[in-house]
Structure formats: C-alpha cells, structure tokens
Coordinates of C-alpha atoms in Angstrom, one line a residue:
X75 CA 259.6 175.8 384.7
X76 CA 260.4 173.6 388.0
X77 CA 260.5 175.5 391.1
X78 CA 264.3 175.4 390.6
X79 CA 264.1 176.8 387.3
X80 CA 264.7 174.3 385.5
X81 CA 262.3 173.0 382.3
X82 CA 259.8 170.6 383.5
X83 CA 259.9 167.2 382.4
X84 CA 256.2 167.6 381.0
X85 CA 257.4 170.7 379.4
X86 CA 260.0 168.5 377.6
X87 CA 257.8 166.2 376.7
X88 CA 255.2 168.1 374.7
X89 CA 258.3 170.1 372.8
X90 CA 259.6 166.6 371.7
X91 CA 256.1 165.4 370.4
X92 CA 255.5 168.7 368.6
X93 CA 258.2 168.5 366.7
X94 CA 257.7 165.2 365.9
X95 CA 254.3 165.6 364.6
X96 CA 254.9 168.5 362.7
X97 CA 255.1 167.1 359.8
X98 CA 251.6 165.4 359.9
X99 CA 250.2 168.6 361.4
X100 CA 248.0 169.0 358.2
X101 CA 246.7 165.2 358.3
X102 CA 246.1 165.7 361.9
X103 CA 244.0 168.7 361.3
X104 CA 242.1 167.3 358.4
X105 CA 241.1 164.2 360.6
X106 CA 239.5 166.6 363.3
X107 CA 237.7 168.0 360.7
X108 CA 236.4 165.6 358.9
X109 CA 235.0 163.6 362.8
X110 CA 233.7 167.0 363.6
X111 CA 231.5 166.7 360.2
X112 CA 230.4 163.4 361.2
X113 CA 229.4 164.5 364.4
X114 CA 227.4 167.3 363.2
X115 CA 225.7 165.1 360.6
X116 CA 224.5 162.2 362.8
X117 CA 223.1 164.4 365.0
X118 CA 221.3 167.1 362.9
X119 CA 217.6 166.3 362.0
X120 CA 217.4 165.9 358.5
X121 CA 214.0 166.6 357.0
X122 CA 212.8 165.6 353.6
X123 CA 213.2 168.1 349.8
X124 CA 209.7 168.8 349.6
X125 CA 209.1 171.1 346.1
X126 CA 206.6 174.1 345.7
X127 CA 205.8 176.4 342.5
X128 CA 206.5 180.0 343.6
X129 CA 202.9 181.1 344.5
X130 CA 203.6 184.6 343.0
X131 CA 204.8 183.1 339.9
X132 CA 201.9 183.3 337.4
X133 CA 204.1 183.7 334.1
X134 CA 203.5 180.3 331.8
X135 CA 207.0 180.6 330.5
X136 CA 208.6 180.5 334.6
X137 CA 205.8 176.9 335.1
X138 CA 209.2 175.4 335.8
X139 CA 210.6 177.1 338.8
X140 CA 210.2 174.4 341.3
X141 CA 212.3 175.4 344.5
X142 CA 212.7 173.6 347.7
X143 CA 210.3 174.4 350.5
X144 CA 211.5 175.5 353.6
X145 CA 211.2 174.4 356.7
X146 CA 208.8 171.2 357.9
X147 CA 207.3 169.7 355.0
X148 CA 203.2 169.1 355.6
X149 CA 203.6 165.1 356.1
X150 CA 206.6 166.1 358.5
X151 CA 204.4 168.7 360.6
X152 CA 201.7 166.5 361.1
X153 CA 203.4 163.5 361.8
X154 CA 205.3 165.6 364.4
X155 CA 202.0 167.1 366.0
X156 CA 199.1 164.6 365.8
X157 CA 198.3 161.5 367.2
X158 CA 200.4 158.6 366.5
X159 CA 198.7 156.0 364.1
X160 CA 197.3 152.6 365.2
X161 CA 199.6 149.8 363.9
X162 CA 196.3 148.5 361.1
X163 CA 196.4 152.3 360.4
X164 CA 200.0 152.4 359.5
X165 CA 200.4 149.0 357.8
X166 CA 197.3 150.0 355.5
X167 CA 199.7 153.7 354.6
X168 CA 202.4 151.7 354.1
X169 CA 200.6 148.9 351.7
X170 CA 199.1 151.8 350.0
X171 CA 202.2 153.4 349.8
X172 CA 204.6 150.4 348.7
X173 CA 201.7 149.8 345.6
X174 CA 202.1 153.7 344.3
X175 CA 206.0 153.7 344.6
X176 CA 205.5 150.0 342.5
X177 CA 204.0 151.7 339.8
X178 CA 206.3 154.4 339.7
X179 CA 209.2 151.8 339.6
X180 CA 206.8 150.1 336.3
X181 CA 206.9 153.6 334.6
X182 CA 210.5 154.3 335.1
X183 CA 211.4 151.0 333.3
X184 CA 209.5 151.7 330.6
X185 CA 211.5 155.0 329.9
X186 CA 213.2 155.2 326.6
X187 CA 210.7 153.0 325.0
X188 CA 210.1 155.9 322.3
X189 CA 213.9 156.1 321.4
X190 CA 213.8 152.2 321.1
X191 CA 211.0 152.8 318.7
X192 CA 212.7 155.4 316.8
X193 CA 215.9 153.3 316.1
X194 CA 214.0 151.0 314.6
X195 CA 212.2 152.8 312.2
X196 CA 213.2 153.1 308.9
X197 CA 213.8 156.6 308.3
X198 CA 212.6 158.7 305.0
X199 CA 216.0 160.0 303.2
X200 CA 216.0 163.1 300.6
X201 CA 219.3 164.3 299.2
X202 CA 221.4 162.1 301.5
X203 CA 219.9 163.4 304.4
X204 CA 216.9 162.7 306.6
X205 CA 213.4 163.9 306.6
X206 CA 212.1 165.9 309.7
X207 CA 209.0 166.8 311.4
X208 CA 208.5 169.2 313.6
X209 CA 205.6 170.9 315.4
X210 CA 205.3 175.1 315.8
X211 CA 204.5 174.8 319.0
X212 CA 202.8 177.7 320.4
X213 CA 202.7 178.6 324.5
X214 CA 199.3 176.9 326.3
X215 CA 198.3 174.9 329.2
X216 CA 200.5 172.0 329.9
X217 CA 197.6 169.2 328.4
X218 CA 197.6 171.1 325.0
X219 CA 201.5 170.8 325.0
X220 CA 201.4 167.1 326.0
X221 CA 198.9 166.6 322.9
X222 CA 201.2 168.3 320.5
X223 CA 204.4 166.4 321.5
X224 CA 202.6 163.2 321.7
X225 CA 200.7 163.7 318.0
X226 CA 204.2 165.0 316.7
X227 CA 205.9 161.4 317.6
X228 CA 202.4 158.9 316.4
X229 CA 202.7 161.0 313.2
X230 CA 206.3 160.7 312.9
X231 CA 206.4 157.0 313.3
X232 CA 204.1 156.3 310.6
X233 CA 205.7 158.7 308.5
X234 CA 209.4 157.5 308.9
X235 CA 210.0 160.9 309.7
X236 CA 212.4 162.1 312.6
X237 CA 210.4 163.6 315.3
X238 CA 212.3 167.1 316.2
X239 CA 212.0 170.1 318.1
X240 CA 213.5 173.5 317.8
X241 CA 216.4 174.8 319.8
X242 CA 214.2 176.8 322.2
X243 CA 213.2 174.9 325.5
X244 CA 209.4 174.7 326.8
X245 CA 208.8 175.0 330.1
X246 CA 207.2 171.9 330.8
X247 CA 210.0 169.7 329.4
X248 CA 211.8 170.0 333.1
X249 CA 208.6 168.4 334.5
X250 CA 209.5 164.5 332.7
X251 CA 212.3 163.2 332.7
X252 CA 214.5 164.8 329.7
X253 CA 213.4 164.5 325.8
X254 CA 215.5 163.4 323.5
X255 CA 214.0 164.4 319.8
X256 CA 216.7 166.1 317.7
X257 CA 216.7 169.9 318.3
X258 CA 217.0 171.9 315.0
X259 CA 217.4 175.2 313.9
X260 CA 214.7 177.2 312.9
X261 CA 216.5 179.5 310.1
X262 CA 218.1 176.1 308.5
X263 CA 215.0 174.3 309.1
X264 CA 213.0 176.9 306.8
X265 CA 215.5 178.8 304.7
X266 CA 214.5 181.9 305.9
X267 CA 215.6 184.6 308.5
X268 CA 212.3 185.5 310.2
X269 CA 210.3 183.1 310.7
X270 CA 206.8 183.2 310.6
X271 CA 205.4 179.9 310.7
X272 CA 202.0 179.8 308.5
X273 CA 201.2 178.3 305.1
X274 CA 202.2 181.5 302.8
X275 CA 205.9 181.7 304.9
X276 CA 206.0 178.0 304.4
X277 CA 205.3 177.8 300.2
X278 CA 208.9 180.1 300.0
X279 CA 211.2 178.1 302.3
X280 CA 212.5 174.6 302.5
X281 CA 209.5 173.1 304.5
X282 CA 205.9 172.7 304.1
X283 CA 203.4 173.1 306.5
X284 CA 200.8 170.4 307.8
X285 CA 197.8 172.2 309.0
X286 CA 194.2 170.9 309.9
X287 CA 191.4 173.1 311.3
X288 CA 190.0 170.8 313.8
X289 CA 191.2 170.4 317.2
X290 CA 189.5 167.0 318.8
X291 CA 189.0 165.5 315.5
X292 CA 191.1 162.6 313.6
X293 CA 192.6 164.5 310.4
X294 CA 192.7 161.1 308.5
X295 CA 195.5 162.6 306.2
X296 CA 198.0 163.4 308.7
X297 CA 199.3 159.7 309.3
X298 CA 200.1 159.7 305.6
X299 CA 202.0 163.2 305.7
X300 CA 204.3 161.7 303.1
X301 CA 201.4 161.1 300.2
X302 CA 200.1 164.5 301.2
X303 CA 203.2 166.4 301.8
X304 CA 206.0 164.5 299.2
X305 CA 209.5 164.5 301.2
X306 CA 209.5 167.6 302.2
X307 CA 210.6 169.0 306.1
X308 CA 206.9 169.3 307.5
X309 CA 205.9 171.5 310.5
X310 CA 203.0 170.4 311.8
X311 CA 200.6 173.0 313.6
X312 CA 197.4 173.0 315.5
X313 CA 196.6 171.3 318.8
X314 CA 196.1 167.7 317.5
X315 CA 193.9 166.6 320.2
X316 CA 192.8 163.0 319.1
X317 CA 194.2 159.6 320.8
X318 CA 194.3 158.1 317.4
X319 CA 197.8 160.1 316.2
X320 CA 199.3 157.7 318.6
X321 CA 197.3 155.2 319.1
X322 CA 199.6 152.6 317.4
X323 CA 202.5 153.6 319.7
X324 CA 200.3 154.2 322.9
X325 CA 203.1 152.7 325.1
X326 CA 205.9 154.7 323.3
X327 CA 203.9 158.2 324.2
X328 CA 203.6 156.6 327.8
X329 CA 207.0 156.7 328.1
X330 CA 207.7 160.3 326.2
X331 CA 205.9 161.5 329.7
X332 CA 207.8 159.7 332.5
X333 CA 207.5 162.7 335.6
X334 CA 210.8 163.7 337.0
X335 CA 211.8 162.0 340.6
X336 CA 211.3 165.0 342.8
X337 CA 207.7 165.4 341.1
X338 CA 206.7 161.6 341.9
X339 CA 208.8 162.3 345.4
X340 CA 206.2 165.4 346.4
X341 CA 203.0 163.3 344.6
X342 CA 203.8 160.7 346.8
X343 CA 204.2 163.1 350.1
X344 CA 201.6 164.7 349.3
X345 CA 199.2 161.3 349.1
X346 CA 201.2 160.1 352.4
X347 CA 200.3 163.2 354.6
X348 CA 196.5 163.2 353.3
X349 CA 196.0 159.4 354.1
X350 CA 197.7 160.1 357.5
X351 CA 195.6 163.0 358.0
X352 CA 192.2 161.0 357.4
X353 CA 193.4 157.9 359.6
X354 CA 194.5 160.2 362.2
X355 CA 190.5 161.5 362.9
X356 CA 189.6 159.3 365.7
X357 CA 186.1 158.3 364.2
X358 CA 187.8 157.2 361.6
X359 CA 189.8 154.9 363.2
X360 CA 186.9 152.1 364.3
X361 CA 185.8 151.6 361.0
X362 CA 188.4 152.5 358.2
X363 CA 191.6 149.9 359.1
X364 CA 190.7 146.5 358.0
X365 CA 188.9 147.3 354.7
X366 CA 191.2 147.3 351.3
X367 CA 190.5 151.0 350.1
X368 CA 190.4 152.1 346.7
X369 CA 191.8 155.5 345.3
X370 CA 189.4 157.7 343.2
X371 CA 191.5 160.9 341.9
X372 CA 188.6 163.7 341.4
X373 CA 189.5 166.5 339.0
X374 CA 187.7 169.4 339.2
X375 CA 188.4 172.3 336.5
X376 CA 186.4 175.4 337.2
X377 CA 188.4 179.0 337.5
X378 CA 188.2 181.1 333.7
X379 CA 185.6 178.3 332.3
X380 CA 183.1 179.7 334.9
X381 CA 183.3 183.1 333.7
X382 CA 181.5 184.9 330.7
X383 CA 184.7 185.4 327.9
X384 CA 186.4 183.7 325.6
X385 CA 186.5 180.3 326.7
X386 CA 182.9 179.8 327.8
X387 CA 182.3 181.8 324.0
X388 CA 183.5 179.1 322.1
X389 CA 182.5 176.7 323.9
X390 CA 183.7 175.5 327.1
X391 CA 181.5 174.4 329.9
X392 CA 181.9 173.8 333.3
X393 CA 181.1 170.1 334.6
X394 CA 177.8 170.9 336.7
X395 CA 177.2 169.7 340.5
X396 CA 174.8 167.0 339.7
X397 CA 177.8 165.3 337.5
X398 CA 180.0 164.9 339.8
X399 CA 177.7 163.5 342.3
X400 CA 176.7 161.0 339.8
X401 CA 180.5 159.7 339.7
X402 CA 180.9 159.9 343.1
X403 CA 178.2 157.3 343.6
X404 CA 179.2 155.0 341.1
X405 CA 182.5 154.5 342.6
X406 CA 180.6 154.3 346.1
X407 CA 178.3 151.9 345.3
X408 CA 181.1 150.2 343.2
X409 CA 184.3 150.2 346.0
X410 CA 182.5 150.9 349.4
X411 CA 185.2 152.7 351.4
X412 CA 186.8 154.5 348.4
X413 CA 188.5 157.5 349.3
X414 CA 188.9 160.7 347.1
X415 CA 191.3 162.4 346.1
X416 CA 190.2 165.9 344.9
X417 CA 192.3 168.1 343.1
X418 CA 191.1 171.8 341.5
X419 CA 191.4 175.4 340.7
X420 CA 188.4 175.9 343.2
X421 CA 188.9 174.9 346.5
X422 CA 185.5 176.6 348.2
X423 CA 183.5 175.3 345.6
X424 CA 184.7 171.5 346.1
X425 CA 184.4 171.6 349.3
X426 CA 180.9 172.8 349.3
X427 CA 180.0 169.4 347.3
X428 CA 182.0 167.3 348.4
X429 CA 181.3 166.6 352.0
X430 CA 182.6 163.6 354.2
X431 CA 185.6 162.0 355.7
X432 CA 186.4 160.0 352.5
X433 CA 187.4 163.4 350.1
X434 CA 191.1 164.3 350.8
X435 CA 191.7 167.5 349.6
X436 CA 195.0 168.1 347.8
X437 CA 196.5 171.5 348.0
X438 CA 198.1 174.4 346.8
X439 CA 200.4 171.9 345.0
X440 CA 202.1 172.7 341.2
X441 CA 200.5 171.6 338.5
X442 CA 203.0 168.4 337.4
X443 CA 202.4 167.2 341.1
X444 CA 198.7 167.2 341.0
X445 CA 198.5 165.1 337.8
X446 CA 201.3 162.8 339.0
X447 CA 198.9 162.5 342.0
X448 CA 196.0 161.8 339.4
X449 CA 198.1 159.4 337.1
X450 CA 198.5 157.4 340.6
X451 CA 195.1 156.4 341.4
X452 CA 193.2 153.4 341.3
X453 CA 190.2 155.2 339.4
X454 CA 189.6 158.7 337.7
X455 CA 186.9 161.1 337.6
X456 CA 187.6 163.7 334.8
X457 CA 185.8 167.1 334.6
X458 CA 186.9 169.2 331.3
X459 CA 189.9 170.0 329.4
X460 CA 193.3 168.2 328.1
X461 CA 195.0 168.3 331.5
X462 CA 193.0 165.9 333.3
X463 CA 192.6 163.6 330.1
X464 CA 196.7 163.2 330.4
X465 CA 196.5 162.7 334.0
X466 CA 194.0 159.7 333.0
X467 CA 196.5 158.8 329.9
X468 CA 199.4 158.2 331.9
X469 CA 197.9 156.3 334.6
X470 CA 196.9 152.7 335.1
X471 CA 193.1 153.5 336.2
X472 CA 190.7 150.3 335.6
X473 CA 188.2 152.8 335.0
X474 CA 188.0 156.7 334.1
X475 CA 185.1 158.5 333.6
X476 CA 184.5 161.7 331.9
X477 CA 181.6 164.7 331.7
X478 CA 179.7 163.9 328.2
X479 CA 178.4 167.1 327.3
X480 CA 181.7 168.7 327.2
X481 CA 182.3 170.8 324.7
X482 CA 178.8 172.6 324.6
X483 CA 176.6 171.6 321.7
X484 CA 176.4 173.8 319.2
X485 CA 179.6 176.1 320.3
X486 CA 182.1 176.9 317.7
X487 CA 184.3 174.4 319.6
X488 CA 181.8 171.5 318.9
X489 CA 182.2 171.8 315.2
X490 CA 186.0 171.1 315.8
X491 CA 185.6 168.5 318.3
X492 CA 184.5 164.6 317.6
X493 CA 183.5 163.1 320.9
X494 CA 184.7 159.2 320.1
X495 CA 188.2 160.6 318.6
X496 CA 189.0 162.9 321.6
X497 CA 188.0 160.5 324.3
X498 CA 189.3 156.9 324.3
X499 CA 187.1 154.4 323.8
X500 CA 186.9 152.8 327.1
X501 CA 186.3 155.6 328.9
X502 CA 182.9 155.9 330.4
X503 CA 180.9 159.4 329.6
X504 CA 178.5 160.5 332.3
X505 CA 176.2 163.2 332.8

C-alpha cells in the first residue's frame, strides 16, 4: 500500500508478472533445480571407487562381495598428507603408470578371442543336436577353478565339443569380465533327478564321465575324449592342472580370464600409491629418479601350508627362506634398481626377509586384485600353488621363476604331479 492507500506501483508490478509466469512456474522451478545440482557438483570433492573384500567375510562361496571403500582411498590419503613428488619422481609414476594401463588396454582387446574360436569350430552333432562338455566343478581356491575352466575349453576345442557350464554361478566368475559358455541343466544334462556326479551315477544317465587320477600330469587321452568317450555328453572331473589341455589355444584361455575394470582400477591404485610411497622417502629421492626401474611381483604363499595337516600330509611345502633370496638376487644382479612387489598370506614373515627400500608391500587387498597386481609386472617370482602360476599365465613377464622342489618328493601329491607338464617350459625352477 502507498501511504494514501492506494496499491503500489511495485506491488502492481510483481501481481502482473506472476500471473504471467504462471504458466512456466514448473519449468522455472526445474531450472533452479537442475543449476543448484551443478553447483553442488563442481564444487564437491570427488574421490576415487576404490574396492575391498569384506575382511570378516571368510566364506569361499561370498569371494565375490567386493564393496566400495569408504572414505579416502590409500593413494588419496597419502597423496593428500606427504610430501609432494619431485617432477623426475612423478614423470617416472606416470611412465610406469601409462605402460601398465597399455597392457591392460592389450588384454581388453583380446577379449572374446575364445568365442571367436568357438564359432569356428566344427561342432560334434548326435541325434540332431550338439555334443557337450562340461566340468563338475567342485568349490576350491580360485587357481584350481582357473585350471578347471581353462582345461574344460583346450579339451573342448580339440574335441569339437561345446564347452558348457551348469546353471549355478561360481563365485569367481564376477572377478573377469563375464563368461559366455552355454549354461545347461543339470537334470537334462544327466537324465536323472539327483545328481551325484561319479562314474556309477554316470553309466545310468545320458552322459559319461571323464575322469583321470592325476592332478599335474598330462592325461594323454583326454584331448581325444571322442575316441575314448564315443559321442556321448561328457563331464569332465578332477583338477586338470597341466598347461598342455590348452596349450594349442593358449591365447584363447588368455582371454577366458580378462579381470573386470574395477579389479584392474584398484590393481592399478594400489601399484600407484606404493610407488608414490617409496619415491616419497627422501633418501630415496637422490638416487632412484633417473634410472628405468623394473617390476618384480614376489608371491609368497605360506598360511595352512606351514602347518602340520592335510595339506603339508600330502604333500605341500612351503618355499624356504634361502629360495627366495636366491630369486631376489637374480633379478638384482639382472635389473639393478628393480623394485618388488610382494604380495602374501604372511605379512610378518615377509617382512622379516625381505628388508630394503626396493620391496613394496601390497596389502590387505582381495585376492583378484593381488594377482591382477601380479599379472602386471615386468618379472615374476612364484612360491607354491595354482594361484600364483595364473597370476604368471596371464601376464606378459619376460621371465618367471618358480620353487623346484615343490611338491615334496616322495608325498602322495608327487605321484600325481609331473613337474615339466605342470610348469611351462620356459619358466625357470630355482631352489
């Protein structure tokens, strides 16, 4: 009101527009919205998805259940408290980095190569339909079910069978990028309602089973499942632990193991934040910028093969001290200012050995990261066991080498094991 009483002019003014813009009041509001959004984004800090295994989840059929971390990731808290780089410092991380992601980028190309294979092959036919093989896979480490999968495909390929799976999931599947082998089911596969895969279940159903006592040892038959076997739905059992299942399709089973992106995404945080770590040590700085460093990955398997029970019954030993040692100074005298990547199950006992600025310690990390992180390096040293022979399998190390007297002589285990079919040929055993 005007001091007269009358409507202000202003007051006139601001009726008029509203009911003008009333019918674009919903537009108008949207458009404040959506600047408020950008406003809130351009000005929040945005930190990186790092990924952790649940620590308190120890059950082998949850190995999967990768969440997001909260909070700071490690590169992101160090990088945020310690001294800033010097410029050789950062170029040589970033090199470094730039190779790893190149090889990543290599890998990802090559995925699909095994479907390419299968298309091409000419598949066995019975009754108008296709052939199968399968594998009964039964719940292990994540190396033994690598071996299985890969043995299932080399064997299917030079049986012009259809590599399959059954309906169920594994749990490591959601560490690779995703599988695509037929799933079938188990009841139509067999012809019967329970299932109990062994050879007496198998003579009364629909398939036939493909069995072979030895684990690291070439079962020369099994490449010529057809002669054996006739054209008959196989399932294969066992661990098939011998490069030469696949060795004709060695790039094809590369490709069946392509990790999934936020697995290479943590592998390569995690290597980031360790070489920042060591560069950021002041001693290290006058000596470490200007030399071209090579990456050794060091696995280390100790935890139940240390301890009196099953595994160390039939056969299982430990690598020793004086093994490891040995490597270590090959690569030494080989690539003077290597630096090395150690990844294990025992964290006191590695860093009891392995003493010096050059050994980055990678951990509390799931076990898809770490051998991503292994299957990244320059070079490899292996301890025991399937898992670090994948980790060397999928990498592009010029040289990997391996403990020789693994598994112990004389051990039930040896009698099923065949040293030159387990370990590839250009490997390099040490003692």
């Amino acid at each position: 009101m005007g001091m007269d009483g009358s409507e202000h002019p202003l007051t006139n003014w601001v009726t008029t527009l509203s009911g003008r813009l009333q019918p674009y009041q919903h537009a108008i509001l949207y458009v404040i919205v959506l600047l408020t959004i950008v406003w809130i984004t351009s000005t929040a800090v945005v930190l990186p998805d790092m990924f952790l295994l649940n620590p308190d989840n120890n059950d082998a059929s949850q190995k999967s259940n990768i969440t997001p971390r909260q909070g700071l990731s490690p590169s992101t808290s160090a990088r945020s408290t310690a001294q800033p780089l010097s410029s050789e410092s950062e170029s040589f991380i970033k090199s470094t980095m730039s190779r790893l992601e190149q090889r990543i980028q290599a890998r990802r190309t090559g995925h699909g190569l095994y479907q390419l294979r299968l298309n091409q092959t000419n598949r066995w036919e019975k009754n108008g339909g296709f052939v199968y093989l399968t594998h009964g896979i039964s719940d292990g480490g994540l190396g033994n079910w690598m071996f299985m999968i890969a043995s299932l495909f080399g064997i299917a390929c030079s049986s012009d069978r259809i590599p399959s799976l059954f309906l169920s999931s594994y749990w490591a599947e959601d560490y690779f990028e995703p599988l695509t082998f037929p799933r079938i089911n188990k009841t139509e596969f067999l012809g019967v309602s329970e299932l109990v895969i062994n050879a007496t279940a198998a003579a009364q159903t629909n398939a036939t089973v493909g069995d072979d006592g030895r684990a690291g040892k070439f079962a020369y038959w099994l490449p010529d499942i057809n002669f054996a076997k006739g054209s008959d739905n196989v399932i294969l059992t066992g661990y098939l632990q011998s490069w030469r299942y696949f060795a004709a399709v060695r790039s094809e089973v590369r490709s069946l193991f392509i990790f999934a992106t936020k697995i290479f995404s943590f592998a390569l945080s995690a290597i980031w934040s360790e070489l920042g770590n060591f560069y950021r040590r002041g001693r290290n700085e006058s000596w470490n910028s200007k030399i071209s460093r090579r990456l050794v990955g060091v696995h280390v398997r100790r935890g139940d093969i240390t301890e009196d029970g099953g595994h160390r019954k039939f056969g299982h030993e430990p690598a020793p001290t004086e093994y490891f040692v040995h490597a270590v100074k090959y690569f030494r005298a080989k690539y003077p200012g290597a630096l090395f990547f150690v990844i294990s199950n025992d964290e006191e006992y590695c860093k009891g050995i392995f003493q010096g600025d050059e050994f980055l310690f990678l951990e509390q990390h799931h076990e898809a990261v770490d051998m991503a992180v292994l299957s990244l390096m320059d070079d490899l040293i292996l301890s025991v066991g399937s898992y670090g022979w994948w980790a060397s399998y999928l990498s592009d190390a010029t040289e990997t080498v391996y403990y020789k007297h693994w598994p112990r002589k004389g051990s039930d285990m040896a009698k099923i094991f065949e040293t030159s079919e387990y370990f590839l040929p250009e490997w390099i055993p040490m003692e």
